[in-house]
mmCIF file of C-alpha atoms and ligand atoms in Angstrom:
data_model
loop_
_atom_site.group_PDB
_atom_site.id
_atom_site.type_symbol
_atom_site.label_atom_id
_atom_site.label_comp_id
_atom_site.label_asym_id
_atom_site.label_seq_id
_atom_site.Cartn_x
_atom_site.Cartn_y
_atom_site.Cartn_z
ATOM 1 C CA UNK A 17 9.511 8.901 25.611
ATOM 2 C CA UNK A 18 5.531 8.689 26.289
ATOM 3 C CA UNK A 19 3.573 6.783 24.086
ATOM 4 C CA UNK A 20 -0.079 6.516 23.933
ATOM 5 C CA UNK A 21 0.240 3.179 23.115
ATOM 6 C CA UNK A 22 2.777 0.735 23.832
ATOM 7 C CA UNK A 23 3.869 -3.461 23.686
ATOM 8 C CA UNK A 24 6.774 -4.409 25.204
ATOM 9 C CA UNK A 25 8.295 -7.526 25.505
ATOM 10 C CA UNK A 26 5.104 -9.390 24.651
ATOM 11 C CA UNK A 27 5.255 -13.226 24.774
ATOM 12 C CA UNK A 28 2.299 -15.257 23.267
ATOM 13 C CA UNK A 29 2.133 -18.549 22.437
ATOM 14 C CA UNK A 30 -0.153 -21.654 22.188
ATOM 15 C CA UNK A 31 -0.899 -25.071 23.723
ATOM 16 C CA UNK A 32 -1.287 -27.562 20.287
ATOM 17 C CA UNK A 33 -0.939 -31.061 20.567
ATOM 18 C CA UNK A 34 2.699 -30.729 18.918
ATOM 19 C CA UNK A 35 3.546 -29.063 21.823
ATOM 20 C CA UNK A 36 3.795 -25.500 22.921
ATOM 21 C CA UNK A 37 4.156 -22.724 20.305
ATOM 22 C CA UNK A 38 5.119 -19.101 20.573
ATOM 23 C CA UNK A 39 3.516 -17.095 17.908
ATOM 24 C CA UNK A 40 4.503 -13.697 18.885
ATOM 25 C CA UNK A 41 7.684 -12.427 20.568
ATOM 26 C CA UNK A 42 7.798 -8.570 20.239
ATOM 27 C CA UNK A 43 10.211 -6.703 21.834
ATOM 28 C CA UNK A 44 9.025 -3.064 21.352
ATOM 29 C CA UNK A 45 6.121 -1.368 19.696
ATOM 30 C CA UNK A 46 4.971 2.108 20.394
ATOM 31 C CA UNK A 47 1.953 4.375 18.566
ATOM 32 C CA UNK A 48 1.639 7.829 19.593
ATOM 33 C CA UNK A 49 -1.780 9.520 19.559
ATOM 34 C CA UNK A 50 -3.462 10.156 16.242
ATOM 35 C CA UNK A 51 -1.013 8.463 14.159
ATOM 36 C CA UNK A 52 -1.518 5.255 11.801
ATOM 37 C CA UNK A 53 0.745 2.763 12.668
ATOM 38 C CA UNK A 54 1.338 -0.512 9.858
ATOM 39 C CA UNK A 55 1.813 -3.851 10.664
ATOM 40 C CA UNK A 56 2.863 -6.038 7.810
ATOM 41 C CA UNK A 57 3.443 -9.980 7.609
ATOM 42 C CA UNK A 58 2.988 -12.987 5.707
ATOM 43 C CA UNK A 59 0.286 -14.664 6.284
ATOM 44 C CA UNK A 60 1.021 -16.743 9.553
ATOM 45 C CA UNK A 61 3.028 -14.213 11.031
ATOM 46 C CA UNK A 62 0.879 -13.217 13.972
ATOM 47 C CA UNK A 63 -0.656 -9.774 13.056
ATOM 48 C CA UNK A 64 -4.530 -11.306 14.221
ATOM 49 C CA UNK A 65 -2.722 -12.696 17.203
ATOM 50 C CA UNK A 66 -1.631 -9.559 18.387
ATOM 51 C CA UNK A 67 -4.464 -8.035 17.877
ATOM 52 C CA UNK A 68 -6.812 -10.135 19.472
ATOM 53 C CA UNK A 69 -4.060 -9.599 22.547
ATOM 54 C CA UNK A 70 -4.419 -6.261 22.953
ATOM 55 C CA UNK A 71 -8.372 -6.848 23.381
ATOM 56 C CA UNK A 72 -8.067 -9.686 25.459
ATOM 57 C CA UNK A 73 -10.211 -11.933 23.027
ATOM 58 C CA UNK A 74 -7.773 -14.755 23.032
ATOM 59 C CA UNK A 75 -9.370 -17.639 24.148
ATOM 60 C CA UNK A 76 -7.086 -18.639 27.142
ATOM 61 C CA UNK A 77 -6.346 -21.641 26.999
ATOM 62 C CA UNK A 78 -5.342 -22.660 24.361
ATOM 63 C CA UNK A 79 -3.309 -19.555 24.105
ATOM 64 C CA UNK A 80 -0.827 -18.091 26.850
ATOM 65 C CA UNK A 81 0.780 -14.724 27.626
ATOM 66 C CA UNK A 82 3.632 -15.387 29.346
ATOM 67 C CA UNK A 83 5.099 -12.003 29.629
ATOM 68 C CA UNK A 84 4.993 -8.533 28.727
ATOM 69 C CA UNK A 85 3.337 -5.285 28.842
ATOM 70 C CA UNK A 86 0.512 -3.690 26.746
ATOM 71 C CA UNK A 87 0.125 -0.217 28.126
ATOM 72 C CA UNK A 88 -2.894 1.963 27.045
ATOM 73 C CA UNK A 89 -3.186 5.382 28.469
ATOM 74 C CA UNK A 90 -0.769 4.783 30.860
ATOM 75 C CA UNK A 91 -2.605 1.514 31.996
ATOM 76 C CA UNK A 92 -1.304 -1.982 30.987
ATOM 77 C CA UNK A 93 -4.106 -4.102 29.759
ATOM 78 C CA UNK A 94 -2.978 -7.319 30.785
ATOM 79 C CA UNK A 95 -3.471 -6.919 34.371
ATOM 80 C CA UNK A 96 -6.961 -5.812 33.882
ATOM 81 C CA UNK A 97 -9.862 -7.904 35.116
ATOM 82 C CA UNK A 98 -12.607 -8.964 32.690
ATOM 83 C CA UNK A 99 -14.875 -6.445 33.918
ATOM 84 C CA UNK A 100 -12.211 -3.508 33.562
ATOM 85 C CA UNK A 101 -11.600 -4.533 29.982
ATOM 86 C CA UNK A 102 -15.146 -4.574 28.981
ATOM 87 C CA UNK A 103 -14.437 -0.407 29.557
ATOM 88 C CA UNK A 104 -12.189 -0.106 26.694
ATOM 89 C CA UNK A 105 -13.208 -2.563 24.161
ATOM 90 C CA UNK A 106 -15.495 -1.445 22.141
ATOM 91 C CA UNK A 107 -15.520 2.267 23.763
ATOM 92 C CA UNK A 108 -11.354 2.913 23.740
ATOM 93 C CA UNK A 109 -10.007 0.083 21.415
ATOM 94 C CA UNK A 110 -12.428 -0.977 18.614
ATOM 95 C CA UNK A 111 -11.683 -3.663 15.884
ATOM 96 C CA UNK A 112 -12.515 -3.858 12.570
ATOM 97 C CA UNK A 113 -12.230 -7.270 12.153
ATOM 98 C CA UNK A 114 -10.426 -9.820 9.286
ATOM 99 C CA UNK A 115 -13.545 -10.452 7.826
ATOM 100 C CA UNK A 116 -16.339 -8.393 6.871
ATOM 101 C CA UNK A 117 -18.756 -10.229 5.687
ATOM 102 C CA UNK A 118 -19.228 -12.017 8.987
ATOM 103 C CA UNK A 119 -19.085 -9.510 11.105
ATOM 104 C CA UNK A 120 -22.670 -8.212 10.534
ATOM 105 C CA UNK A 121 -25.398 -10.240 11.747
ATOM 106 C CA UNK A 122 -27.533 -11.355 8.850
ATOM 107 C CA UNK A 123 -30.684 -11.558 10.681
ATOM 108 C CA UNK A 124 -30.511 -7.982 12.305
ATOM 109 C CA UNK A 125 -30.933 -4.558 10.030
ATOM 110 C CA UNK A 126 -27.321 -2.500 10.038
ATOM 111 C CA UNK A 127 -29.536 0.158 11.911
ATOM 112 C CA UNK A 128 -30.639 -2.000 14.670
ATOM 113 C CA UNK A 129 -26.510 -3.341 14.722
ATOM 114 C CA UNK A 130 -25.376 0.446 15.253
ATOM 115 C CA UNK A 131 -28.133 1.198 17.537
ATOM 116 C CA UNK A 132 -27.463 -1.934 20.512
ATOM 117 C CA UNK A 133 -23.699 -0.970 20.199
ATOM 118 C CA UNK A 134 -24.168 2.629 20.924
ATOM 119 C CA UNK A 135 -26.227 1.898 23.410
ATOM 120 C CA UNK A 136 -24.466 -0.447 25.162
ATOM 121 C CA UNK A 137 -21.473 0.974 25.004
ATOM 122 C CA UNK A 138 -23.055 4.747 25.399
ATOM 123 C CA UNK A 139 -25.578 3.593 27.875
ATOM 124 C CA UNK A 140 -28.063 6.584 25.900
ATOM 125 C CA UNK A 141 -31.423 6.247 25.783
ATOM 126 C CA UNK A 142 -32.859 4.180 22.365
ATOM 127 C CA UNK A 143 -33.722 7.541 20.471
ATOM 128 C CA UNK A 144 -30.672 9.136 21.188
ATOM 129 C CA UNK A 145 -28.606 5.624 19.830
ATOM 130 C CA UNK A 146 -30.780 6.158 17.172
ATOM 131 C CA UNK A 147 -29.954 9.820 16.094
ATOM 132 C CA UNK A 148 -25.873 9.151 16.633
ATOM 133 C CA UNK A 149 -26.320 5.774 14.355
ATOM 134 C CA UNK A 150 -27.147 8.065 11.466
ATOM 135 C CA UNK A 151 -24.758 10.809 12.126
ATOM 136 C CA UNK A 152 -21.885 8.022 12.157
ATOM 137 C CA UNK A 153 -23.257 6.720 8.797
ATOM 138 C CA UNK A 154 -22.366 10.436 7.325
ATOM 139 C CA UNK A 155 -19.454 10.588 8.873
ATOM 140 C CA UNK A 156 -18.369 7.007 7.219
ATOM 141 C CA UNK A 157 -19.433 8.973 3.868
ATOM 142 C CA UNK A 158 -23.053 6.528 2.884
ATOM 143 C CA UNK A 159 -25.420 8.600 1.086
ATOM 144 C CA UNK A 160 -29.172 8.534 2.446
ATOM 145 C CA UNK A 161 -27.941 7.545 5.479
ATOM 146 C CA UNK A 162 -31.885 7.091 6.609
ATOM 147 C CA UNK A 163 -32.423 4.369 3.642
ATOM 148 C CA UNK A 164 -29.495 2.374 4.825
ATOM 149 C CA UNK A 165 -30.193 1.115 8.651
ATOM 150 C CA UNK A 166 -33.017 -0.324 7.451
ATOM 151 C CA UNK A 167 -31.181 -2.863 5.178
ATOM 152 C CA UNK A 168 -30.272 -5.969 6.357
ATOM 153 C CA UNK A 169 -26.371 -7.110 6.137
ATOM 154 C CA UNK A 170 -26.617 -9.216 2.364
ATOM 155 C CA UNK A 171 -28.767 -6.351 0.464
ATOM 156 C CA UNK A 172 -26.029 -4.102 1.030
ATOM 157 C CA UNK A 173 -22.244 -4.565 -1.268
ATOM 158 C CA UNK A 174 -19.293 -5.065 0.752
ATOM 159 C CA UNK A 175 -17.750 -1.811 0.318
ATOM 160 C CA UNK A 176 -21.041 -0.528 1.820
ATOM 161 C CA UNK A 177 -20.748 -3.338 4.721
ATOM 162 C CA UNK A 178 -17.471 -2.510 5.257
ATOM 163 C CA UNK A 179 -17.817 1.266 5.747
ATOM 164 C CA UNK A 180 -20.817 0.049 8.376
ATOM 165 C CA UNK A 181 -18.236 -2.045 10.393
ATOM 166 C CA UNK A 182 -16.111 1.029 10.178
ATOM 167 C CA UNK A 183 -19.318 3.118 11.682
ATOM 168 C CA UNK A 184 -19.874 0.735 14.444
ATOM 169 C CA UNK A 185 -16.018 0.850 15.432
ATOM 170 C CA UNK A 186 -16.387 4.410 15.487
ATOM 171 C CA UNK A 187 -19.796 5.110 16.788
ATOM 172 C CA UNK A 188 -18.623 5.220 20.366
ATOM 173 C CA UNK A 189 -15.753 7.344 20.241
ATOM 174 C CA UNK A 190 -12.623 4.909 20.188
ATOM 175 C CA UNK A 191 -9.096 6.405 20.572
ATOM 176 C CA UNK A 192 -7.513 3.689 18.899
ATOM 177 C CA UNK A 193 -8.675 1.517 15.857
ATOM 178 C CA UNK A 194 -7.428 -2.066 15.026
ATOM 179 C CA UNK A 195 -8.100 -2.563 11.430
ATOM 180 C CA UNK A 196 -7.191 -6.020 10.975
ATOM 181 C CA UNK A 197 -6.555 -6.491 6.791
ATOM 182 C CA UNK A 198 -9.778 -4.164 6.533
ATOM 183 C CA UNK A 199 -9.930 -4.474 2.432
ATOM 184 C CA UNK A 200 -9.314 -7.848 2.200
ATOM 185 C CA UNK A 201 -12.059 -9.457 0.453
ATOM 186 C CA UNK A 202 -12.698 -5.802 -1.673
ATOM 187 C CA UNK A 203 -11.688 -5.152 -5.182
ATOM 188 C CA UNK A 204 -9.124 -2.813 -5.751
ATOM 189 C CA UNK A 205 -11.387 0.408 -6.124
ATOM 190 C CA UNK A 206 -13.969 -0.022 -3.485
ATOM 191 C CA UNK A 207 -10.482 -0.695 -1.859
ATOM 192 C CA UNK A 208 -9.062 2.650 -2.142
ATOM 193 C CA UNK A 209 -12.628 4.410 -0.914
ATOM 194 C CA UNK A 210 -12.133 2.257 2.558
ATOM 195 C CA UNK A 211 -8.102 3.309 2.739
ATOM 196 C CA UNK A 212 -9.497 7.052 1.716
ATOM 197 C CA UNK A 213 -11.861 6.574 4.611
ATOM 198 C CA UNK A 214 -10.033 5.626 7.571
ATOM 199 C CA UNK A 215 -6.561 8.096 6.332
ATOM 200 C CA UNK A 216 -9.694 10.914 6.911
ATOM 201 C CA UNK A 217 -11.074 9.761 9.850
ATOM 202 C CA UNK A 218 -7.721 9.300 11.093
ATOM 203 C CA UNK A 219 -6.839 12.577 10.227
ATOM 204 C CA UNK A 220 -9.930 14.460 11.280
ATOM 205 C CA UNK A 221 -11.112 12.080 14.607
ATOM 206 C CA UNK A 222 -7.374 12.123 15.792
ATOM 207 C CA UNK A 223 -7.640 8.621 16.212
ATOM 208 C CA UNK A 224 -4.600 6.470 16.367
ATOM 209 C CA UNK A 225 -4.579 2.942 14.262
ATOM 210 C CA UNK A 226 -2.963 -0.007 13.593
ATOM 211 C CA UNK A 227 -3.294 -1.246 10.446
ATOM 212 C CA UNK A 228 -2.702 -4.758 9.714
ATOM 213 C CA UNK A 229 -2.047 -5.604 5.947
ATOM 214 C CA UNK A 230 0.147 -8.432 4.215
ATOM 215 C CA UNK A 231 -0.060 -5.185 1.098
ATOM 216 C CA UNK A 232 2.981 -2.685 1.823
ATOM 217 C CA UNK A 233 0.958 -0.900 -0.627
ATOM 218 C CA UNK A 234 -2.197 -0.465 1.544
ATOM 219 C CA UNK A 235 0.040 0.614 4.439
ATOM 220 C CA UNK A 236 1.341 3.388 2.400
ATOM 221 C CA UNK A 237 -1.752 4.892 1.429
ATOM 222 C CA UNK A 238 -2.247 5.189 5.369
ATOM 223 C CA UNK A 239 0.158 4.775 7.568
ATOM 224 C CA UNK A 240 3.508 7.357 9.164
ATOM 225 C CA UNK A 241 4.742 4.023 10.869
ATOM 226 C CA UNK A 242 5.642 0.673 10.046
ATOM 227 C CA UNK A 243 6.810 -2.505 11.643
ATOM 228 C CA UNK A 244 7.580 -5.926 9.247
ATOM 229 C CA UNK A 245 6.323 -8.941 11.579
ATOM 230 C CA UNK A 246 8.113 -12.044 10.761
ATOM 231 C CA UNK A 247 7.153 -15.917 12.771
ATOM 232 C CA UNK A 248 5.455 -13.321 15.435
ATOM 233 C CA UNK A 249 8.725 -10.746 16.099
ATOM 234 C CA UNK A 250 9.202 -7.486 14.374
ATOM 235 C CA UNK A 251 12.263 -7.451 11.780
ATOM 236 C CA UNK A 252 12.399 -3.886 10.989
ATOM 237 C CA UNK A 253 10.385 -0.598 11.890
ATOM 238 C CA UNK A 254 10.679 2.894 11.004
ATOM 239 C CA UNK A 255 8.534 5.527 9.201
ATOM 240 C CA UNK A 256 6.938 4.169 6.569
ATOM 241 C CA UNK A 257 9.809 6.071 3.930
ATOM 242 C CA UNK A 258 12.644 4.132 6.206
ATOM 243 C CA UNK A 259 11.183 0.512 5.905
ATOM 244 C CA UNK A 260 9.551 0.698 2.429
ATOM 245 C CA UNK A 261 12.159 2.771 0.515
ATOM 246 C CA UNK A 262 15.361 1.822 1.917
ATOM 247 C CA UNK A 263 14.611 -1.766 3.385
ATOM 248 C CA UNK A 264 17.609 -3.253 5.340
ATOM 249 C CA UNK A 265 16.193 -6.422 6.912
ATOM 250 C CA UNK A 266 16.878 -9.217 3.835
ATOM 251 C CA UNK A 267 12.819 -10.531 5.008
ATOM 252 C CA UNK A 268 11.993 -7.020 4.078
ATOM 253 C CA UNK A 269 13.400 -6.817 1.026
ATOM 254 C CA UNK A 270 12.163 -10.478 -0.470
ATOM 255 C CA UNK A 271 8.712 -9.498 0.979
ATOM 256 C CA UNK A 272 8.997 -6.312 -1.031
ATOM 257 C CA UNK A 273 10.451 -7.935 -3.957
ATOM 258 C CA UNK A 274 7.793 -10.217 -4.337
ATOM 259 C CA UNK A 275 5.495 -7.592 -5.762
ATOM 260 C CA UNK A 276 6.164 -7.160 -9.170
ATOM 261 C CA UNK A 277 6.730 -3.307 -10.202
ATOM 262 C CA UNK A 278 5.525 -4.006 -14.004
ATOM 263 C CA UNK A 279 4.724 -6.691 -15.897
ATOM 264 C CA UNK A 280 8.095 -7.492 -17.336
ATOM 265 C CA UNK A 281 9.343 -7.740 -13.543
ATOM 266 C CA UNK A 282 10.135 -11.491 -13.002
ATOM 267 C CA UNK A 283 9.649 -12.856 -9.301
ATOM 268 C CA UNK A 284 12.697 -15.110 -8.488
ATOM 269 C CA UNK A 285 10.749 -17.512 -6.335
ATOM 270 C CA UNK A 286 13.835 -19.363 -5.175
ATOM 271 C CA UNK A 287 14.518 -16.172 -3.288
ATOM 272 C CA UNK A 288 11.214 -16.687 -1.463
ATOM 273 C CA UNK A 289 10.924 -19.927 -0.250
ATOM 274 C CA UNK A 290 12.679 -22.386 2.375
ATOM 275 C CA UNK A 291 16.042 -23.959 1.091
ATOM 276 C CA UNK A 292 17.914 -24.224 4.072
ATOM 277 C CA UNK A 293 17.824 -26.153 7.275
ATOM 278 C CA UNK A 294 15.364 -24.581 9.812
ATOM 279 C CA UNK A 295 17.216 -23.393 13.114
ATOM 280 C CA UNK A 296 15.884 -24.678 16.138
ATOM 281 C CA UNK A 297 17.589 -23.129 18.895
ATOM 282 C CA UNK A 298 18.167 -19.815 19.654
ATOM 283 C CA UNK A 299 19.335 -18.726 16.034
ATOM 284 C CA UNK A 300 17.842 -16.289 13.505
ATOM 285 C CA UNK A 301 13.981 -17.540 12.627
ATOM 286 C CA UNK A 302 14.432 -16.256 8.824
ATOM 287 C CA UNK A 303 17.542 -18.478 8.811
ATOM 288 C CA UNK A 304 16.162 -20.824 6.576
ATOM 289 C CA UNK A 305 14.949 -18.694 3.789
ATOM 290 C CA UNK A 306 17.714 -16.025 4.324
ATOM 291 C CA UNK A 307 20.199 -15.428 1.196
ATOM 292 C CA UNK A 308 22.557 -13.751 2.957
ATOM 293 C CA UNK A 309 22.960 -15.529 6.085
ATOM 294 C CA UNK A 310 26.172 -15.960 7.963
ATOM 295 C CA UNK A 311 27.635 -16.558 11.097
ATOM 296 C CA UNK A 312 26.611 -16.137 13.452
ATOM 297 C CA UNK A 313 23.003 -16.407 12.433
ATOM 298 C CA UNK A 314 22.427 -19.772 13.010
ATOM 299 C CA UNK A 315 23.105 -19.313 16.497
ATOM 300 C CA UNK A 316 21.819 -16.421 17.280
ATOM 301 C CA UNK A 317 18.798 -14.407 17.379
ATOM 302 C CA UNK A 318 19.335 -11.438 16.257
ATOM 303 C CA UNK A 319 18.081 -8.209 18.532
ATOM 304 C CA UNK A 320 16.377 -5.323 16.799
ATOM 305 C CA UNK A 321 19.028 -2.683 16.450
ATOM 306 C CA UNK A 322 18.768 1.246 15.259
ATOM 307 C CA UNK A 323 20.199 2.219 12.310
ATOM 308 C CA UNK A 324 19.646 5.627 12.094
ATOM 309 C CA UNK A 325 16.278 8.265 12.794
ATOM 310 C CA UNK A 326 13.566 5.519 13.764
ATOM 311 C CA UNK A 327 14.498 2.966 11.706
ATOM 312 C CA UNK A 328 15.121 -0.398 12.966
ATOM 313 C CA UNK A 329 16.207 -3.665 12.296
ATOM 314 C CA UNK A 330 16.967 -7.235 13.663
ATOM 315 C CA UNK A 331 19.661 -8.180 11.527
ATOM 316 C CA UNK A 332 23.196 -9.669 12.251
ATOM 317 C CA UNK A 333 24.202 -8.100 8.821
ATOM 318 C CA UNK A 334 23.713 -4.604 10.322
ATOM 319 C CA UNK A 335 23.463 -1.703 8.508
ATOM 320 C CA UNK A 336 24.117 -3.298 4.719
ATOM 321 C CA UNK A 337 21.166 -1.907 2.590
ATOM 322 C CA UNK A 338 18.743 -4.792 0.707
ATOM 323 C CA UNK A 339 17.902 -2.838 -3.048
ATOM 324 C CA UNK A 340 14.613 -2.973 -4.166
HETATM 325 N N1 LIG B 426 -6.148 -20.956 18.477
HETATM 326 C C1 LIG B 426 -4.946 -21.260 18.012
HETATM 327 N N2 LIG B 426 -4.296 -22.393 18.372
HETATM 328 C C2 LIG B 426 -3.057 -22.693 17.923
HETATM 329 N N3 LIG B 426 -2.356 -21.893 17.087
HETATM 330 C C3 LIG B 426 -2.938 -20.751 16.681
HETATM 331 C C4 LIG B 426 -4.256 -20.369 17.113
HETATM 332 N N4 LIG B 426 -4.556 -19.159 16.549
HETATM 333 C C5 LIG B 426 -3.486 -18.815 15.805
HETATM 334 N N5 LIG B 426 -2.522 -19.760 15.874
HETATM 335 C C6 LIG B 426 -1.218 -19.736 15.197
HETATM 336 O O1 LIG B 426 -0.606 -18.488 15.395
HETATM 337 C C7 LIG B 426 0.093 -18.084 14.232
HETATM 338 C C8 LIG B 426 -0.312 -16.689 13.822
HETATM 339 O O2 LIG B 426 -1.664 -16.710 13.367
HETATM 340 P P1 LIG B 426 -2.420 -15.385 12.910
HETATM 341 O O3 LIG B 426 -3.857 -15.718 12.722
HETATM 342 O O4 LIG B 426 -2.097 -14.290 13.860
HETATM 343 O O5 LIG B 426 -1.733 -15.065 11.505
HETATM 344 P P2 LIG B 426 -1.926 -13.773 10.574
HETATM 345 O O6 LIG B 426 -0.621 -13.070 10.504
HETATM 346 O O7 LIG B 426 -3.107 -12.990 11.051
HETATM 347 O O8 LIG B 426 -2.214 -14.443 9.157
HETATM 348 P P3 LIG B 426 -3.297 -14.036 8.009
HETATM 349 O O9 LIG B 426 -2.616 -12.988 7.155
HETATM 350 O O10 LIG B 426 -3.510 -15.310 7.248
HETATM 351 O O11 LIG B 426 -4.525 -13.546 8.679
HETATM 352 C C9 LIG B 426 -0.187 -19.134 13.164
HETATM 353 O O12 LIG B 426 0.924 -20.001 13.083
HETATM 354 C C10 LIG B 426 -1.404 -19.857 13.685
HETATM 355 O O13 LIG B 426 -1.395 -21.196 13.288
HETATM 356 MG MG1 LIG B 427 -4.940 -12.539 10.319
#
């Protein structure tokens, strides 16, 4: 099948002065146009990694791509030049980055921000950048859209800063939006306006996205697909119904379990952290944490396998359901 976007066998790692370190190993990811794809791990797992991979922002080195494919549109990214790749970030692939409050420049008005990146990216002239700056800033759902690219960065809230990052992602037409943990650092209502947001524009601007969150909350509010990343490779995938309702992978179902339902729910932490001996070579990387490991996961890595529909997982236990 076609996809719009695709990773396959990606291999990224980085040169530390332990030694080299992969952080991601993905065998297969694929979003079609205008859907929301999920991308949920702990923290450490690799989700800004991967981003930053598909834009080519990885500072190389340290880091290394030793293999794989990241095809776009047909074309795979990582044989692009510099120059080529400067035509899709920004205008193809934007990226609302982990952090919003320093993405803005403090000592530039949000107008003035919107209006170089248009621009640039447009190549218009400066009153033209100026008129789609404030038709962007209705479409990210500000009021007095006029009042607000005047402010500077700190006189606005961050639910207000954050739907500005989201106009400046969108202001020059991307296809495909990384949102990496967009809502982090935003209480839980302001929260739901920014998931409300981007489900819309999703919906409306047929723009695909993947959406990186350690909430499998968040990702339901938005996303059709899902992948669970675990130490940088995927451990299960499927609609968002097939991963989050009916987990199989036993990462999936700790990671699940470890949000309390109601307040009477107890967490059994024991079931969350390390109490087994780490496997070095070639075995399972959840071995270690794994209450239902066996043979032969300690010796082998297990291969993502389907289990039915779309659903996936990389388990040598197979199809045996985890309960929530
Ligand atoms: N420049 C770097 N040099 C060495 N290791 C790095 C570098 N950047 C990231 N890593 C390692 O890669 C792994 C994945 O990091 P990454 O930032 O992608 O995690 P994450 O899933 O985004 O976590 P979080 O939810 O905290 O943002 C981590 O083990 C991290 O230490
Ligand atoms: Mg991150």
């Amino acid at each position: 099948m076609n996809h719009y976007f695709e990773i396959k066998d990606l291999k990224v790692g980085f040169k530390t002065f332990e030694g080299y370190k992969r952080a991601l190993d993905i065998e297969h990811l694929a979003i079609n146009k205008g859907e929301a794809y999920g991308l949920i791990g702990e923290s450490g797992a690799g989700k800004t990694v991967l981003a930053l991979t598909i834009l080519r922002l990885l500072a190389m080195p340290p880091s290394v791509v030793e293999s794989g494919q990241i095809i776009f549109a047909g074309e795979n990214l990582l044989t692009k030049t510099e120059q080529a790749m400067r035509l899709y970030r920004g205008k193809r692939i934007s990226m609302i980055f982990q952090d919003p409050m320093s993405t803005l420049n403090p000592v530039f008005t949000v107008g003035e921000q919107l209006r170089q990146v248009i621009q640039y990216n447009r190549g218009t002239s400066k009153r033209e950048a100026e008129r789609i700056a404030l038709e962007t800033i209705d479409l990210v759902k500000l009021p007095d859209a006029k009042n607000i690219i005047q402010k500077y960065p700190h006189e606005l809230s961050g639910g207000q800063r954050q739907r500005i990052i989201i106009a400046i992602a969108l202001s020059c037409g991307a296809e495909l939006l990384i949102a990496d943990e967009p809502t982090r650092n935003l209480d839980v209502t302001i929260q739901a306006g920014i998931l409300k947001l981007i489900a819309e524009l999703q919906r409306d601007l047929k723009v695909s996205v993947l959406f990186i969150a350690n909430n499998p909350g968040l990702i339901s509010a938005v996303c059709q697909q899902v992948a669970i990343l675990h130490e940088g490779r995927i451990v299960e995938k499927g609609t968002v119904r097939e991963v989050l309702r009916d987990p199989v992978h036993p990462y999936t179902t700790a990671f699940l379990r470890a949000i309390p339902k109601n307040k009477q729910e107890k967490i059994d932490l024991k079931k969350l952290v390390a109490f087994g001996e780490a496997v070095r070579n070639g075995g399972c990387a959840y071995f270690s944490r794994c209450l239902k490991r066996q043979e032969p996961c300690s010796s082998a890595s297990p291969a993502l396998k389907l289990l039915g529909g779309t659903h996936f997982a990389a388990c040598h236990l197979g199809g045996e359901r985890g309960e929530r």
